[in-house]
Structure formats: structure tokens, C-alpha cells
Amino acid sequence: MSIINTKALLAMAEDARSSAYSPYSGITVGAALLTADGKVYKGANIENASYTPTICAERVAFFKAVSEGERDFIAIAIAGGEADKPSKADFPPCGVCRQVMGEFCKGEFIVIWGNGEKMTKKTLAEILPFGFDKNIL
Ligand code: THU
């Protein structure tokens, strides 16, 4: 699937929010990661009583996909906000998740966030300038 249905992908991210485990922050986040062959891997944030093992929805989606052998990605949609409330219009991915995207995706990878009313669509190059990657090593 080369043409991205951004609304449909964002709807899948919203759907993924319901699987979040976030008793400490009360923030639920869902992600939907689209592969080059049209598969979608969902992820939700998973928190921990020791706080630092917490993992974001985006990395759950990536690690599920990569551990299943996927290497070719087109786009990710992200939806997040307070549990049981509508997704926030502005809920961009954190820096650590951008770094993970940069490991597996080129600059043209599409990153979408928002809700039914407002959606932001950026390339990875726009949101991760001067990323650290394997070419530097
Ligand atoms: N979170 C994500 O899932 N994705 C992000 O990009 C930012 C933050 C989660 C982590 C934590 O469970 C909660 O949101 C509050 O930071």
C-alpha cells in the first residue's frame, strides 16, 4: 500500500489507545505503524511501578513489527491524551521514539498525530533533524 489513508491510520491509533497500561500517568497512547506491504502494527504505552521501564506506544509498535521481521515502513499515526478523554490535537512523538524511527526509517517516513478535528503530518526528516545514525559510527 503506497497511498496512505491518514484518517484510517489515525483511527487505528485511537483504537490502540484502549490497550494502554498507564496507571501512573493516566495518559493513554496508541500508535499504528504501516509497513510497505500494507500491514499495520499497533502499539500502546506500557508503564511500570519503577517508572523507567515504561515504554511508549510508538516503540511498542516498532518493536512488535521489527521482531516479526518487518524492516520497511511507510508511516506511523499516534493518538494520545488523558484516559477516557478524546485524543489531544497535539501529541507528537517523544525524542526517544523519533530516534527509534530513525534507526529503521529514512527521512521521507511519515509521522501523523492528532484527532478527528486536527491532524499534523510531518516527515521524519522534519521532526528529527541532525539525527544520530549508523553512518556516524
Ligand atoms: N508516551 C507515549 O506513549 N508516546 C510518546 O511519544 C510520549 C509519551 C507515554 C509514556 C507514558 O506512559 C505517558 O505517555 C506519559 O508520558
Tab-separated table of C-alpha atoms and ligand atoms in Angstrom:
chain	number	residue	atom	x	y	z
A	1	MET	CA	0.000	0.000	0.000
A	2	SER	CA	1.844	3.102	-1.139
A	3	ILE	CA	-1.030	5.562	-0.756
A	4	ILE	CA	-1.546	6.331	2.927
A	5	ASN	CA	-5.060	6.685	4.243
A	6	THR	CA	-4.058	9.029	7.044
A	7	LYS	CA	-7.509	9.197	8.625
A	8	ALA	CA	-7.817	5.426	8.706
A	9	LEU	CA	-4.334	5.037	10.203
A	10	LEU	CA	-5.105	7.648	12.873
A	11	ALA	CA	-8.376	5.850	13.659
A	12	MET	CA	-6.346	2.647	14.236
A	13	ALA	CA	-4.031	4.572	16.575
A	14	GLU	CA	-7.057	5.861	18.501
A	15	ASP	CA	-8.340	2.312	18.732
A	16	ALA	CA	-4.969	1.128	20.099
A	17	ARG	CA	-5.245	3.605	22.995
A	18	SER	CA	-7.726	1.282	24.684
A	19	SER	CA	-4.941	-1.278	25.288
A	20	ALA	CA	-2.672	1.156	27.143
A	21	TYR	CA	-1.449	0.177	30.606
A	22	SER	CA	-0.838	3.532	32.258
A	23	PRO	CA	-1.933	3.571	35.920
A	24	TYR	CA	0.782	6.094	36.884
A	25	SER	CA	0.392	8.900	34.354
A	26	GLY	CA	-3.222	8.292	33.385
A	27	ILE	CA	-2.188	9.081	29.800
A	28	THR	CA	-3.187	6.551	27.171
A	29	VAL	CA	-1.375	6.491	23.838
A	30	GLY	CA	-1.973	4.407	20.753
A	31	ALA	CA	0.152	4.016	17.632
A	32	ALA	CA	-0.471	2.401	14.259
A	33	LEU	CA	2.585	1.613	12.134
A	34	LEU	CA	2.098	0.990	8.405
A	35	THR	CA	4.549	-1.302	6.574
A	36	ALA	CA	5.432	-1.075	2.881
A	37	ASP	CA	3.317	-4.136	2.134
A	38	GLY	CA	0.245	-2.667	3.817
A	39	LYS	CA	0.313	-4.373	7.213
A	40	VAL	CA	-0.442	-2.326	10.323
A	41	TYR	CA	1.192	-2.998	13.689
A	42	LYS	CA	-0.499	-1.377	16.669
A	43	GLY	CA	1.109	-0.354	19.940
A	44	ALA	CA	0.063	1.175	23.253
A	45	ASN	CA	2.101	2.650	26.102
A	46	ILE	CA	3.001	0.280	28.927
A	47	GLU	CA	4.066	1.775	32.268
A	48	ASN	CA	5.871	0.271	35.241
A	49	ALA	CA	5.909	0.889	39.008
A	50	SER	CA	9.638	1.513	38.708
A	51	TYR	CA	8.832	4.230	36.127
A	52	THR	CA	11.911	3.991	33.884
A	53	PRO	CA	10.934	0.662	32.250
A	54	THR	CA	7.895	2.466	30.807
A	55	ILE	CA	7.702	2.212	27.039
A	56	CYS	CA	5.864	4.470	24.614
A	57	ALA	CA	3.178	3.284	22.216
A	58	GLU	CA	5.318	4.083	19.172
A	59	ARG	CA	8.217	1.895	20.298
A	60	VAL	CA	5.862	-0.960	21.146
A	61	ALA	CA	4.527	-0.797	17.573
A	62	PHE	CA	8.051	-0.676	16.105
A	63	PHE	CA	9.422	-3.474	18.270
A	64	LYS	CA	6.440	-5.709	17.536
A	65	ALA	CA	6.952	-5.165	13.804
A	66	VAL	CA	10.749	-5.448	13.779
A	67	SER	CA	10.654	-8.600	15.904
A	68	GLU	CA	8.278	-10.111	13.344
A	69	GLY	CA	10.855	-9.442	10.616
A	70	GLU	CA	9.447	-6.199	9.195
A	71	ARG	CA	12.046	-3.688	8.006
A	72	ASP	CA	10.240	-1.457	5.521
A	73	PHE	CA	7.946	1.212	6.928
A	74	ILE	CA	5.816	3.950	5.360
A	75	ALA	CA	4.092	5.836	8.173
A	76	ILE	CA	3.048	5.894	11.815
A	77	ALA	CA	-0.011	7.526	13.366
A	78	ILE	CA	-0.120	8.489	17.058
A	79	ALA	CA	-3.086	9.356	19.263
A	80	GLY	CA	-2.825	10.197	22.939
A	81	GLY	CA	-4.362	12.021	25.841
A	82	GLU	CA	-5.884	11.581	29.273
A	83	ALA	CA	-7.529	8.197	29.730
A	84	ASP	CA	-11.214	8.127	28.777
A	85	LYS	CA	-10.951	11.531	27.111
A	86	PRO	CA	-10.633	12.347	23.406
A	87	SER	CA	-7.156	12.315	21.923
A	88	LYS	CA	-5.300	15.609	22.102
A	89	ALA	CA	-4.796	17.542	18.887
A	90	ASP	CA	-1.102	17.976	19.679
A	91	PHE	CA	0.525	14.746	20.787
A	92	PRO	CA	3.811	14.423	18.873
A	93	PRO	CA	6.230	11.521	19.479
A	94	CYS	CA	8.915	11.887	22.144
A	95	GLY	CA	12.576	12.199	21.215
A	96	VAL	CA	13.444	8.616	22.101
A	97	CYS	CA	10.730	7.324	19.764
A	98	ARG	CA	11.972	9.639	16.994
A	99	GLN	CA	15.437	8.129	17.454
A	100	VAL	CA	13.993	4.605	17.114
A	101	MET	CA	12.125	5.676	13.961
A	102	GLY	CA	15.454	6.984	12.646
A	103	GLU	CA	17.034	3.556	13.098
A	104	PHE	CA	14.586	1.889	10.736
A	105	CYS	CA	13.210	4.653	8.510
A	106	LYS	CA	14.500	7.204	6.034
A	107	GLY	CA	13.687	10.904	6.154
A	108	GLU	CA	10.582	10.553	3.994
A	109	PHE	CA	8.854	8.324	6.580
A	110	ILE	CA	5.538	9.981	7.519
A	111	VAL	CA	4.586	10.768	11.129
A	112	ILE	CA	0.970	11.707	11.857
A	113	TRP	CA	-0.623	12.776	15.125
A	114	GLY	CA	-3.838	14.371	16.241
A	115	ASN	CA	-7.523	13.610	16.484
A	116	GLY	CA	-10.651	13.835	14.363
A	117	GLU	CA	-10.533	17.626	14.394
A	118	LYS	CA	-6.873	18.445	13.891
A	119	MET	CA	-4.183	16.316	12.327
A	120	THR	CA	-0.485	17.056	11.838
A	121	LYS	CA	1.512	15.227	9.183
A	122	LYS	CA	5.317	15.590	9.074
A	123	THR	CA	8.236	13.724	7.591
A	124	LEU	CA	10.765	12.140	9.927
A	125	ALA	CA	13.376	14.493	8.441
A	126	GLU	CA	11.326	17.443	9.678
A	127	ILE	CA	10.942	16.193	13.235
A	128	LEU	CA	14.392	14.589	13.648
A	129	PRO	CA	16.959	16.971	12.185
A	130	PHE	CA	20.606	16.023	12.776
A	131	GLY	CA	19.584	12.520	13.905
A	132	PHE	CA	22.286	10.164	15.122
A	133	ASP	CA	22.505	7.137	12.847
A	134	LYS	CA	24.723	4.267	11.729
A	135	ASN	CA	26.530	6.433	9.150
A	136	ILE	CA	28.130	8.325	12.027
A	137	LEU	CA	29.624	5.218	13.621
B	1	THU	N1	4.089	8.343	25.786
B	1	THU	C1	3.957	7.629	24.624
B	1	THU	O1	3.404	6.522	24.605
B	1	THU	N2	4.429	8.179	23.482
B	1	THU	C2	5.074	9.381	23.402
B	1	THU	O2	5.585	9.727	22.345
B	1	THU	C3	5.130	10.251	24.574
B	1	THU	C4	4.710	9.644	25.857
B	1	THU	C5	3.588	7.744	27.034
B	1	THU	C6	4.654	7.372	28.008
B	1	THU	C7	3.909	7.460	29.335
B	1	THU	O3	3.266	6.222	29.573
B	1	THU	C8	2.841	8.506	29.100
B	1	THU	O4	2.755	8.677	27.690
B	1	THU	C9	3.159	9.856	29.734
B	1	THU	O5	4.387	10.324	29.367
